[in-house]
DNA sequence: TTACTAAAGTGACATATATCACACGAAGAA
DNA sequence: TTCTTCGTGTGATATATGTCACTTTAGTAA
């Protein structure tokens, strides 16, 4: 039993109808992750589908030698597609998820999925939409690494960051290099160019997106 | 009304139970694509979910300047995750699908999805499994282009081709270069190395995978 | 056979990115 | 203040891959 009102939940997940929201409030569990906490790691199994109510989660892929590669953020109103997929198949996750800020999630036990699917069409539409949007996002990621050079990838990266975190990005060049699986020097040089072009301005630890 | 027997269908899609197979036979439509035919292109809308009964479909992403990038094959027993996702949202596709051989599909009209989801748990499990496996495949693709050099990517590519098409691959170096968004000369040189290492042998138009 | 075409091989060079080495300056600690 | 650390700037160089020009070879058509 969660402490949300139906209204809260429908506000965060506008696609839900009231009966679905009630059901989730009745049967869901709530969990709080603190900033920096790992929410999901490769090899982990899931017994819950996770809905993000508050906060921000960074999803990234890990390479065999510990490289990182940023995929996307999950925010208020999103669900973790992978938790749903893995849970449904009792398969282990293949991705890292880390809370960027304090993050509040609703956890829906696996046993309820069949009945949700069966009885709440808006749930099923929500699930489909979750898969679809993540799938598309992943396709866009593939596009960029397959077809684009680092300058365009960096630009796209900053654009996404800005639309998710706001125009003042507290990022070091090193962090960006990690997220793009590149190196700091390369990123520094490309940022310099973007600054000259008037696309960004820079301070220590911060990049201002002027899009 | 399709001309399959329940038994045929359950053989191709072992996860289906008999009542589901019956329902699909009753309400699905059948369609034949000839080799080389485009089954799906970016911008196209879907009114059907597609199940592949026979043949082989190549899915790839197109770059803005016409570059290609191979993603995966769909074969007997697979469904097209994207057709299901796009259909469900009435969104347009973002990927190219081309029949490699003569390919037979069952098309399930969008109006039936809700009732399938509601009444046939094995359908819903099938859909989830379809999403999950394609999502994972896409993650693996991301891994390779994000973290690996061309030699490893080529090796992985050939391995996948071999496991899908058999060990004698009728591919030109140029085709491979397209699929990996690289250039023929690079692929030729890398193949030469692999031949020296005893991983493959080559003839004109053919590569023998010796894995 | 000869001629033609598509596939494949190969050297030279161009470019993007990675790596190394080191300098500089801002912010925080002592 | 001084010292230290961390983020950043920058040149030199290495490496992987892309591009160009040309040759060779295998299959095929005439």
Tab-separated table of C-alpha atoms (C1' of nucleotides) in Angstrom:
chain	number	residue	atom	x	y	z
A	1	UNK	CA	0.000	0.000	0.000
A	2	UNK	CA	1.599	3.229	-1.157
A	3	UNK	CA	1.184	6.666	0.275
A	4	UNK	CA	0.308	8.307	-3.015
A	5	UNK	CA	-3.103	9.558	-3.976
A	6	UNK	CA	-4.681	8.376	-7.164
A	7	UNK	CA	-4.322	11.915	-8.374
A	8	UNK	CA	-0.544	11.978	-7.752
A	9	UNK	CA	-0.058	8.840	-9.700
A	10	UNK	CA	-2.200	9.845	-12.640
A	11	UNK	CA	-0.322	13.110	-12.768
A	12	UNK	CA	3.008	11.315	-13.014
A	13	UNK	CA	1.645	8.692	-15.401
A	14	UNK	CA	-1.081	10.428	-17.368
A	15	UNK	CA	-1.840	7.337	-19.404
A	16	UNK	CA	-3.062	5.420	-16.327
A	17	UNK	CA	-6.769	5.421	-15.685
A	18	UNK	CA	-7.991	5.756	-12.142
A	19	UNK	CA	-8.773	2.143	-11.509
A	20	UNK	CA	-5.254	1.205	-12.574
A	21	UNK	CA	-3.759	3.873	-10.349
A	22	UNK	CA	-5.807	2.548	-7.460
A	23	UNK	CA	-4.653	-0.977	-8.098
A	24	UNK	CA	-1.018	0.106	-8.149
A	25	UNK	CA	-1.396	2.114	-4.987
A	26	UNK	CA	-2.962	-0.889	-3.366
A	27	UNK	CA	-0.365	-3.450	-4.433
A	28	UNK	CA	2.824	-1.607	-5.293
A	29	UNK	CA	5.787	-1.137	-3.033
A	30	UNK	CA	7.787	2.013	-2.703
A	31	UNK	CA	11.553	2.291	-2.618
A	32	UNK	CA	13.985	5.150	-2.278
A	33	UNK	CA	17.427	5.170	-3.864
A	34	UNK	CA	19.965	7.751	-2.814
A	35	UNK	CA	22.104	9.680	-5.270
A	36	UNK	CA	24.850	7.510	-6.692
A	37	UNK	CA	23.269	4.246	-5.683
A	38	UNK	CA	23.391	1.420	-8.215
A	39	UNK	CA	19.847	0.378	-9.011
A	40	UNK	CA	20.591	-2.340	-11.500
A	41	UNK	CA	23.749	-4.075	-12.595
A	42	UNK	CA	24.543	-6.685	-15.222
A	43	UNK	CA	23.675	-10.142	-13.980
A	44	UNK	CA	20.999	-9.008	-11.581
A	45	UNK	CA	17.564	-10.618	-11.608
A	46	UNK	CA	14.301	-8.804	-11.154
A	47	UNK	CA	11.179	-9.573	-9.253
A	48	UNK	CA	9.682	-6.151	-9.803
A	49	UNK	CA	8.848	-3.746	-12.563
A	50	UNK	CA	10.071	-0.294	-11.637
A	51	UNK	CA	8.225	2.946	-12.211
A	52	UNK	CA	10.127	6.156	-11.574
A	53	UNK	CA	8.105	8.667	-9.580
A	54	UNK	CA	10.820	11.125	-8.692
A	55	UNK	CA	14.481	11.663	-9.500
A	56	UNK	CA	16.665	10.615	-12.373
A	57	UNK	CA	18.341	7.391	-13.360
A	58	UNK	CA	21.261	7.030	-15.705
A	59	UNK	CA	21.388	3.896	-17.800
A	60	UNK	CA	24.609	2.852	-19.404
A	61	UNK	CA	26.283	-0.102	-20.943
A	62	UNK	CA	29.546	-1.423	-19.580
A	63	UNK	CA	32.315	-2.777	-21.772
A	64	UNK	CA	34.398	-5.772	-20.802
A	65	UNK	CA	37.304	-3.580	-19.777
A	66	UNK	CA	35.152	-1.303	-17.667
A	67	UNK	CA	34.409	1.221	-20.401
A	68	UNK	CA	31.180	3.088	-20.055
A	69	UNK	CA	28.704	4.106	-22.644
A	70	UNK	CA	25.781	6.357	-21.847
A	71	UNK	CA	22.409	5.267	-23.192
A	72	UNK	CA	19.636	7.345	-21.693
A	73	UNK	CA	18.039	8.767	-18.604
A	74	UNK	CA	14.854	7.659	-16.927
A	75	UNK	CA	12.794	10.302	-15.211
A	76	UNK	CA	9.517	10.935	-13.517
A	77	UNK	CA	6.791	9.116	-15.409
A	78	UNK	CA	9.094	6.575	-17.047
A	79	UNK	CA	9.334	2.909	-16.364
A	80	UNK	CA	12.408	0.784	-16.690
A	81	UNK	CA	11.782	-1.267	-19.805
A	82	UNK	CA	14.540	-3.646	-18.919
A	83	UNK	CA	13.219	-4.398	-15.468
A	84	UNK	CA	9.939	-5.348	-17.068
A	85	UNK	CA	11.534	-7.443	-19.749
A	86	UNK	CA	13.977	-9.225	-17.505
A	87	UNK	CA	11.443	-9.801	-14.841
A	88	UNK	CA	8.977	-11.264	-17.271
A	89	UNK	CA	11.535	-13.781	-18.448
A	90	UNK	CA	13.400	-14.200	-15.221
A	91	UNK	CA	16.505	-13.185	-17.124
A	92	UNK	CA	19.369	-11.221	-15.772
A	93	UNK	CA	19.925	-7.617	-16.654
A	94	UNK	CA	22.643	-6.554	-19.057
A	95	UNK	CA	22.879	-2.919	-18.213
A	96	UNK	CA	23.892	-0.581	-15.417
A	97	UNK	CA	21.423	1.807	-13.843
A	98	UNK	CA	22.566	4.386	-11.325
A	99	UNK	CA	20.461	6.946	-9.495
A	100	UNK	CA	21.774	10.415	-10.311
A	101	UNK	CA	19.734	12.115	-7.638
A	102	UNK	CA	17.579	10.788	-4.864
A	103	UNK	CA	15.114	8.665	-6.747
A	104	UNK	CA	11.788	7.263	-5.750
A	105	UNK	CA	10.361	4.231	-7.491
A	106	UNK	CA	7.244	2.148	-7.323
A	107	UNK	CA	7.949	-1.529	-7.521
A	108	UNK	CA	5.353	-3.831	-8.926
A	109	UNK	CA	5.844	-7.500	-8.135
A	110	UNK	CA	6.105	-9.849	-11.038
A	111	UNK	CA	3.090	-11.902	-9.948
A	112	UNK	CA	0.810	-8.986	-10.674
A	113	UNK	CA	1.871	-8.517	-14.271
A	114	UNK	CA	-0.467	-11.089	-15.785
A	115	UNK	CA	-3.455	-9.682	-14.025
A	116	UNK	CA	-2.494	-6.102	-14.866
A	117	UNK	CA	-2.123	-7.016	-18.505
A	118	UNK	CA	-5.403	-8.812	-18.497
A	119	UNK	CA	-7.515	-6.339	-16.590
A	120	UNK	CA	-6.089	-2.906	-17.327
A	121	UNK	CA	-5.779	-1.981	-20.984
A	122	UNK	CA	-4.100	1.276	-20.059
A	123	UNK	CA	-1.376	-0.715	-18.312
A	124	UNK	CA	-0.758	-2.723	-21.406
A	125	UNK	CA	-0.632	0.430	-23.491
A	126	UNK	CA	1.783	1.945	-21.035
A	127	UNK	CA	4.035	-1.087	-21.256
A	128	UNK	CA	3.984	-1.039	-25.033
A	129	UNK	CA	4.758	2.650	-25.083
A	130	UNK	CA	7.629	2.117	-22.675
A	131	UNK	CA	9.151	-0.511	-24.913
A	132	UNK	CA	8.588	1.484	-28.022
A	133	UNK	CA	10.173	4.671	-26.786
A	134	UNK	CA	13.244	2.874	-25.411
A	135	UNK	CA	13.611	0.849	-28.545
A	136	UNK	CA	13.541	3.996	-30.629
A	137	UNK	CA	15.975	5.694	-28.330
A	138	UNK	CA	18.315	2.770	-28.696
A	139	UNK	CA	17.999	2.930	-32.462
A	140	UNK	CA	18.944	6.594	-32.369
A	141	UNK	CA	21.961	5.724	-30.265
A	142	UNK	CA	22.977	3.133	-32.833
A	143	UNK	CA	22.580	5.686	-35.606
A	144	UNK	CA	24.919	8.066	-33.930
A	145	UNK	CA	27.704	5.683	-33.140
A	146	UNK	CA	27.377	3.942	-36.493
A	147	UNK	CA	27.159	6.961	-38.775
A	148	UNK	CA	28.403	10.067	-37.004
A	149	UNK	CA	31.752	11.515	-36.071
A	150	UNK	CA	32.629	12.531	-32.575
A	151	UNK	CA	31.773	16.199	-33.076
A	152	UNK	CA	28.201	15.417	-34.030
A	153	UNK	CA	27.891	12.824	-31.319
A	154	UNK	CA	29.119	15.317	-28.754
A	155	UNK	CA	26.664	17.909	-29.943
A	156	UNK	CA	23.812	15.441	-29.734
A	157	UNK	CA	24.963	14.309	-26.325
A	158	UNK	CA	24.965	17.847	-24.973
A	159	UNK	CA	21.598	18.534	-26.497
A	160	UNK	CA	20.108	15.511	-24.768
A	161	UNK	CA	21.768	16.376	-21.480
A	162	UNK	CA	20.472	19.914	-21.693
A	163	UNK	CA	16.938	18.834	-22.441
A	164	UNK	CA	17.013	16.520	-19.481
A	165	UNK	CA	19.137	18.399	-16.951
A	166	UNK	CA	18.753	21.983	-18.080
A	167	UNK	CA	21.104	24.261	-19.960
A	168	UNK	CA	23.774	24.576	-17.256
A	169	UNK	CA	25.507	21.250	-17.281
A	170	UNK	CA	27.717	20.374	-14.335
A	171	UNK	CA	29.932	18.015	-16.238
A	172	UNK	CA	33.682	17.663	-16.515
A	173	UNK	CA	35.245	16.917	-19.850
A	174	UNK	CA	36.377	13.644	-18.383
A	175	UNK	CA	32.845	12.579	-17.545
A	176	UNK	CA	31.664	13.384	-21.040
A	177	UNK	CA	34.551	11.408	-22.465
A	178	UNK	CA	33.469	8.426	-20.376
A	179	UNK	CA	29.873	8.676	-21.495
A	180	UNK	CA	30.918	8.751	-25.129
A	181	UNK	CA	33.686	6.214	-24.671
A	182	UNK	CA	36.224	8.708	-25.938
A	183	UNK	CA	39.125	10.524	-24.291
A	184	UNK	CA	39.256	13.779	-22.397
A	185	UNK	CA	41.638	15.500	-24.776
A	186	UNK	CA	39.439	14.822	-27.755
A	187	UNK	CA	36.384	16.111	-25.954
A	188	UNK	CA	38.229	19.205	-24.738
A	189	UNK	CA	39.312	20.082	-28.257
A	190	UNK	CA	35.858	19.565	-29.708
A	191	UNK	CA	34.258	21.606	-26.926
A	192	UNK	CA	36.689	24.383	-27.676
A	193	UNK	CA	35.471	24.396	-31.245
A	194	UNK	CA	31.849	24.463	-30.154
A	195	UNK	CA	32.634	27.387	-27.889
A	196	UNK	CA	34.164	29.245	-30.802
A	197	UNK	CA	31.061	28.515	-32.845
A	198	UNK	CA	28.966	29.991	-30.097
A	199	UNK	CA	27.093	26.776	-29.351
A	200	UNK	CA	28.257	26.607	-25.749
A	201	UNK	CA	30.152	28.574	-23.175
A	202	UNK	CA	32.416	26.960	-20.617
A	203	UNK	CA	33.509	27.330	-17.052
A	204	UNK	CA	35.404	24.961	-14.853
A	205	UNK	CA	33.068	22.021	-14.142
A	206	UNK	CA	30.260	23.546	-16.138
A	207	UNK	CA	29.118	23.819	-19.715
A	208	UNK	CA	26.393	26.210	-20.707
A	209	UNK	CA	24.320	24.984	-23.570
A	210	UNK	CA	23.274	27.928	-25.700
A	211	UNK	CA	20.911	25.993	-27.982
B	1	UNK	CA	-8.666	-17.726	-42.211
B	2	UNK	CA	-5.238	-19.220	-42.805
B	3	UNK	CA	-4.391	-22.507	-44.391
B	4	UNK	CA	-2.147	-23.687	-41.575
B	5	UNK	CA	-3.000	-26.397	-39.126
B	6	UNK	CA	-2.818	-25.695	-35.434
B	7	UNK	CA	0.046	-28.113	-35.355
B	8	UNK	CA	2.039	-26.180	-37.990
B	9	UNK	CA	1.689	-23.003	-36.086
B	10	UNK	CA	2.588	-24.430	-32.708
B	11	UNK	CA	5.628	-25.986	-34.292
B	12	UNK	CA	6.796	-22.629	-35.632
B	13	UNK	CA	5.850	-20.795	-32.443
B	14	UNK	CA	6.267	-23.332	-29.656
B	15	UNK	CA	5.232	-20.867	-26.999
B	16	UNK	CA	1.679	-20.598	-28.397
B	17	UNK	CA	-0.954	-22.772	-26.838
B	18	UNK	CA	-3.494	-24.435	-29.047
B	19	UNK	CA	-6.360	-22.066	-28.434
B	20	UNK	CA	-4.133	-19.138	-29.388
B	21	UNK	CA	-2.985	-20.901	-32.516
B	22	UNK	CA	-6.590	-21.551	-33.420
B	23	UNK	CA	-7.491	-17.938	-32.879
B	24	UNK	CA	-4.634	-16.779	-35.111
B	25	UNK	CA	-5.526	-19.251	-37.827
B	26	UNK	CA	-9.072	-18.001	-37.644
B	27	UNK	CA	-8.309	-14.285	-37.755
B	28	UNK	CA	-4.847	-13.815	-39.233
B	29	UNK	CA	-4.043	-13.013	-42.827
B	30	UNK	CA	-1.245	-14.512	-44.822
B	31	UNK	CA	1.160	-12.673	-47.070
B	32	UNK	CA	4.053	-13.678	-49.247
B	33	UNK	CA	7.053	-11.472	-49.923
B	34	UNK	CA	9.456	-12.368	-52.688
B	35	UNK	CA	13.235	-12.244	-52.287
B	36	UNK	CA	14.495	-8.692	-52.288
B	37	UNK	CA	11.147	-7.123	-51.571
B	38	UNK	CA	11.058	-4.293	-49.071
B	39	UNK	CA	8.769	-5.247	-46.219
B	40	UNK	CA	9.095	-2.158	-44.116
B	41	UNK	CA	10.680	1.226	-44.678
B	42	UNK	CA	11.178	4.294	-42.516
B	43	UNK	CA	8.025	6.348	-42.360
B	44	UNK	CA	5.674	3.499	-42.996
B	45	UNK	CA	2.681	2.887	-40.725
B	46	UNK	CA	1.442	-0.488	-39.627
B	47	UNK	CA	-1.941	-1.976	-39.256
B	48	UNK	CA	-0.640	-5.471	-38.613
B	49	UNK	CA	1.735	-7.337	-36.404
B	50	UNK	CA	3.884	-9.626	-38.490
B	51	UNK	CA	4.877	-13.157	-37.615
B	52	UNK	CA	7.478	-14.809	-39.801
B	53	UNK	CA	6.526	-18.345	-40.744
B	54	UNK	CA	9.057	-19.011	-43.464
B	55	UNK	CA	12.022	-17.256	-44.976
B	56	UNK	CA	14.406	-14.655	-43.695
B	57	UNK	CA	14.195	-10.905	-43.233
B	58	UNK	CA	17.111	-8.540	-42.933
B	59	UNK	CA	16.621	-5.511	-40.716
B	60	UNK	CA	18.915	-2.577	-41.046
B	61	UNK	CA	19.148	1.046	-40.196
B	62	UNK	CA	19.639	3.654	-42.878
B	63	UNK	CA	21.821	6.715	-42.429
B	64	UNK	CA	20.886	10.114	-43.793
B	65	UNK	CA	23.279	9.729	-46.714
B	66	UNK	CA	22.043	6.292	-47.594
B	67	UNK	CA	24.529	4.381	-45.484
B	68	UNK	CA	23.410	1.012	-44.275
B	69	UNK	CA	23.925	-0.675	-40.996
B	70	UNK	CA	22.944	-4.272	-40.422
B	71	UNK	CA	21.038	-5.002	-37.248
B	72	UNK	CA	19.658	-8.522	-37.266
B	73	UNK	CA	17.731	-11.163	-39.129
B	74	UNK	CA	14.227	-12.347	-38.455
B	75	UNK	CA	13.470	-15.962	-39.181
B	76	UNK	CA	10.862	-18.619	-38.838
B	77	UNK	CA	9.226	-18.303	-35.425
B	78	UNK	CA	10.153	-14.663	-34.910
B	79	UNK	CA	7.875	-11.690	-34.883
B	80	UNK	CA	8.761	-8.220	-35.951
B	81	UNK	CA	8.993	-6.291	-32.699
B	82	UNK	CA	8.846	-3.007	-34.514
B	83	UNK	CA	5.688	-3.811	-36.389
B	84	UNK	CA	4.051	-4.550	-33.070
B	85	UNK	CA	5.360	-1.450	-31.401
B	86	UNK	CA	4.597	0.910	-34.235
B	87	UNK	CA	1.230	-0.551	-34.842
B	88	UNK	CA	0.264	-0.273	-31.214
B	89	UNK	CA	1.066	3.412	-31.216
B	90	UNK	CA	0.182	4.173	-34.781
B	91	UNK	CA	3.707	5.441	-35.192
B	92	UNK	CA	5.810	5.150	-38.270
B	93	UNK	CA	8.650	2.729	-38.569
B	94	UNK	CA	12.252	3.851	-38.383
B	95	UNK	CA	13.975	0.891	-39.913
B	96	UNK	CA	14.294	-0.979	-43.176
B	97	UNK	CA	13.242	-4.594	-43.519
B	98	UNK	CA	13.957	-6.537	-46.678
B	99	UNK	CA	13.074	-10.141	-47.440
B	100	UNK	CA	16.259	-12.054	-48.194
B	101	UNK	CA	14.459	-15.072	-49.503
B	102	UNK	CA	10.846	-15.752	-50.280
B	103	UNK	CA	9.204	-15.028	-46.963
B	104	UNK	CA	5.832	-15.929	-45.628
B	105	UNK	CA	4.261	-13.937	-42.839
B	106	UNK	CA	1.093	-14.019	-40.825
B	107	UNK	CA	-0.425	-10.603	-40.356
B	108	UNK	CA	-2.510	-9.915	-37.320
B	109	UNK	CA	-4.696	-6.833	-37.529
B	110	UNK	CA	-4.213	-4.210	-34.909
B	111	UNK	CA	-7.812	-4.439	-33.677
B	112	UNK	CA	-7.160	-7.908	-32.368
B	113	UNK	CA	-4.228	-6.977	-30.169
B	114	UNK	CA	-6.215	-5.928	-27.134
B	115	UNK	CA	-8.266	-9.045	-27.134
B	116	UNK	CA	-5.202	-11.246	-27.697
B	117	UNK	CA	-3.431	-9.581	-24.807
B	118	UNK	CA	-6.426	-9.963	-22.606
B	119	UNK	CA	-7.439	-13.497	-23.428
B	120	UNK	CA	-4.243	-15.338	-24.298
B	121	UNK	CA	-1.479	-15.203	-21.710
B	122	UNK	CA	0.832	-17.101	-24.039
B	123	UNK	CA	0.403	-14.314	-26.586
B	124	UNK	CA	1.419	-11.753	-24.070
B	125	UNK	CA	4.424	-13.833	-23.080
B	126	UNK	CA	5.366	-14.179	-26.700
B	127	UNK	CA	5.181	-10.431	-27.212
B	128	UNK	CA	7.312	-9.737	-24.166
B	129	UNK	CA	9.860	-12.292	-25.253
B	130	UNK	CA	9.960	-10.744	-28.714
B	131	UNK	CA	10.680	-7.324	-27.272
B	132	UNK	CA	13.199	-8.652	-24.838
B	133	UNK	CA	15.251	-10.588	-27.338
B	134	UNK	CA	15.353	-7.710	-29.833
B	135	UNK	CA	16.215	-5.241	-27.136
B	136	UNK	CA	19.089	-7.415	-26.031
B	137	UNK	CA	20.230	-7.902	-29.579
B	138	UNK	CA	20.245	-4.160	-30.034
B	139	UNK	CA	22.255	-3.740	-26.840
B	140	UNK	CA	24.815	-6.183	-28.165
B	141	UNK	CA	25.004	-4.229	-31.389
B	142	UNK	CA	25.632	-1.058	-29.392
B	143	UNK	CA	28.366	-2.819	-27.449
B	144	UNK	CA	30.179	-3.769	-30.565
B	145	UNK	CA	30.098	-0.445	-32.322
B	146	UNK	CA	30.831	1.435	-29.100
B	147	UNK	CA	33.663	-0.683	-27.751
B	148	UNK	CA	35.152	-2.851	-30.459
B	149	UNK	CA	37.475	-2.357	-33.374
B	150	UNK	CA	36.598	-3.372	-36.876
B	151	UNK	CA	38.415	-6.719	-36.677
B	152	UNK	CA	36.315	-7.862	-33.746
B	153	UNK	CA	33.167	-6.471	-35.242
B	154	UNK	CA	33.851	-8.317	-38.483
B	155	UNK	CA	34.474	-11.541	-36.632
B	156	UNK	CA	31.243	-11.146	-34.710
B	157	UNK	CA	29.390	-10.282	-37.876
B	158	UNK	CA	30.602	-13.403	-39.638
B	159	UNK	CA	29.785	-15.510	-36.633
B	160	UNK	CA	26.221	-14.234	-36.604
B	161	UNK	CA	25.858	-14.672	-40.335
B	162	UNK	CA	27.153	-18.206	-40.104
B	163	UNK	CA	24.812	-19.118	-37.299
B	164	UNK	CA	21.903	-17.805	-39.289
B	165	UNK	CA	22.824	-18.664	-42.870
B	166	UNK	CA	25.216	-21.544	-42.421
B	167	UNK	CA	28.993	-21.732	-42.667
B	168	UNK	CA	29.281	-21.060	-46.395
B	169	UNK	CA	28.502	-17.390	-46.737
B	170	UNK	CA	27.696	-16.052	-50.177
B	171	UNK	CA	28.828	-12.533	-49.468
B	172	UNK	CA	31.070	-10.135	-51.322
B	173	UNK	CA	33.490	-7.980	-49.390
B	174	UNK	CA	31.519	-5.008	-50.602
B	175	UNK	CA	28.297	-6.264	-49.069
B	176	UNK	CA	29.997	-6.880	-45.761
B	177	UNK	CA	31.464	-3.393	-45.882
B	178	UNK	CA	27.954	-2.009	-46.367
B	179	UNK	CA	26.531	-3.967	-43.485
B	180	UNK	CA	29.270	-2.726	-41.169
B	181	UNK	CA	29.291	0.772	-42.628
B	182	UNK	CA	32.952	0.397	-43.516
B	183	UNK	CA	34.799	0.205	-46.825
B	184	UNK	CA	35.625	-2.728	-49.023
B	185	UNK	CA	39.380	-2.328	-48.808
B	186	UNK	CA	39.336	-2.400	-45.037
B	187	UNK	CA	37.163	-5.504	-44.990
B	188	UNK	CA	39.333	-7.218	-47.595
B	189	UNK	CA	42.454	-6.645	-45.556
B	190	UNK	CA	40.878	-7.844	-42.340
B	191	UNK	CA	39.467	-10.929	-44.035
B	192	UNK	CA	42.933	-11.702	-45.355
B	193	UNK	CA	44.193	-11.678	-41.785
B	194	UNK	CA	41.400	-13.929	-40.626
B	195	UNK	CA	42.219	-16.321	-43.446
B	196	UNK	CA	45.862	-16.414	-42.327
B	197	UNK	CA	44.692	-17.116	-38.790
B	198	UNK	CA	42.669	-20.028	-40.080
B	199	UNK	CA	39.327	-18.592	-38.999
B	200	UNK	CA	37.921	-18.538	-42.513
B	201	UNK	CA	38.729	-19.600	-46.037
B	202	UNK	CA	37.764	-17.554	-49.049
B	203	UNK	CA	36.619	-17.975	-52.602
B	204	UNK	CA	35.234	-15.456	-54.989
B	205	UNK	CA	31.789	-14.466	-53.669
B	206	UNK	CA	32.037	-16.851	-50.769
B	207	UNK	CA	33.516	-16.996	-47.317
B	208	UNK	CA	33.706	-20.236	-45.421
B	209	UNK	CA	33.396	-19.804	-41.698
B	210	UNK	CA	35.601	-22.348	-39.980
B	211	UNK	CA	34.350	-21.674	-36.450
C	1	DT	C1'	39.402	-18.672	-77.968
C	2	DT	C1'	38.909	-13.407	-76.736
C	3	DA	C1'	36.794	-9.694	-74.461
C	4	DC	C1'	34.435	-7.898	-70.756
C	5	DT	C1'	32.918	-7.277	-66.046
C	6	DA	C1'	32.731	-7.766	-61.148
C	7	DA	C1'	35.406	-9.100	-57.248
C	8	DA	C1'	39.398	-8.911	-54.853
C	9	DG	C1'	44.434	-7.436	-53.760
C	10	DT	C1'	47.606	-3.793	-52.727
C	11	DG	C1'	50.420	0.352	-52.003
C	12	DA	C1'	50.264	5.313	-50.915
C	13	DC	C1'	48.196	8.686	-48.592
C	14	DA	C1'	44.398	11.318	-45.781
C	15	DT	C1'	41.789	11.834	-41.693
C	16	DA	C1'	39.771	11.094	-37.181
C	17	DT	C1'	40.659	9.736	-32.910
C	18	DA	C1'	43.669	7.996	-29.157
C	19	DT	C1'	47.633	8.507	-26.429
C	20	DC	C1'	51.513	10.717	-24.199
C	21	DA	C1'	53.788	14.427	-22.021
C	22	DC	C1'	53.572	18.423	-19.885
C	23	DA	C1'	52.032	23.271	-18.760
C	24	DC	C1'	48.703	26.293	-16.622
C	25	DG	C1'	45.401	28.012	-13.550
C	26	DA	C1'	41.406	27.704	-10.220
C	27	DA	C1'	39.774	26.025	-5.965
C	28	DG	C1'	40.426	23.987	-1.671
C	29	DA	C1'	43.461	22.458	2.276
C	30	DA	C1'	46.952	23.433	5.445
D	1	DT	C1'	49.874	32.821	2.513
D	2	DT	C1'	51.710	28.234	0.328
D	3	DC	C1'	50.868	23.677	-1.230
D	4	DT	C1'	48.201	20.366	-3.491
D	5	DT	C1'	44.788	18.564	-6.376
D	6	DC	C1'	41.948	18.629	-10.167
D	7	DG	C1'	40.203	20.303	-14.379
D	8	DT	C1'	41.686	22.029	-18.574
D	9	DG	C1'	44.791	23.420	-22.709
D	10	DT	C1'	47.995	22.016	-26.162
D	11	DG	C1'	51.659	20.089	-29.075
D	12	DA	C1'	53.739	15.746	-30.775
D	13	DT	C1'	52.991	11.367	-32.148
D	14	DA	C1'	50.641	6.724	-32.832
D	15	DT	C1'	46.991	3.964	-34.663
D	16	DA	C1'	42.824	2.574	-36.967
D	17	DT	C1'	40.206	3.362	-40.594
D	18	DG	C1'	38.865	5.659	-44.910
D	19	DT	C1'	40.063	6.956	-49.613
D	20	DC	C1'	42.324	6.864	-54.063
D	21	DA	C1'	44.572	4.706	-57.799
D	22	DC	C1'	45.760	0.906	-59.901
D	23	DT	C1'	46.498	-4.175	-60.715
D	24	DT	C1'	45.156	-8.912	-60.755
D	25	DT	C1'	41.988	-12.607	-60.972
D	26	DA	C1'	37.757	-15.338	-61.788
D	27	DG	C1'	33.809	-15.933	-64.027
D	28	DT	C1'	30.951	-15.043	-68.028
D	29	DA	C1'	29.440	-13.510	-72.416
D	30	DA	C1'	30.541	-13.100	-77.222
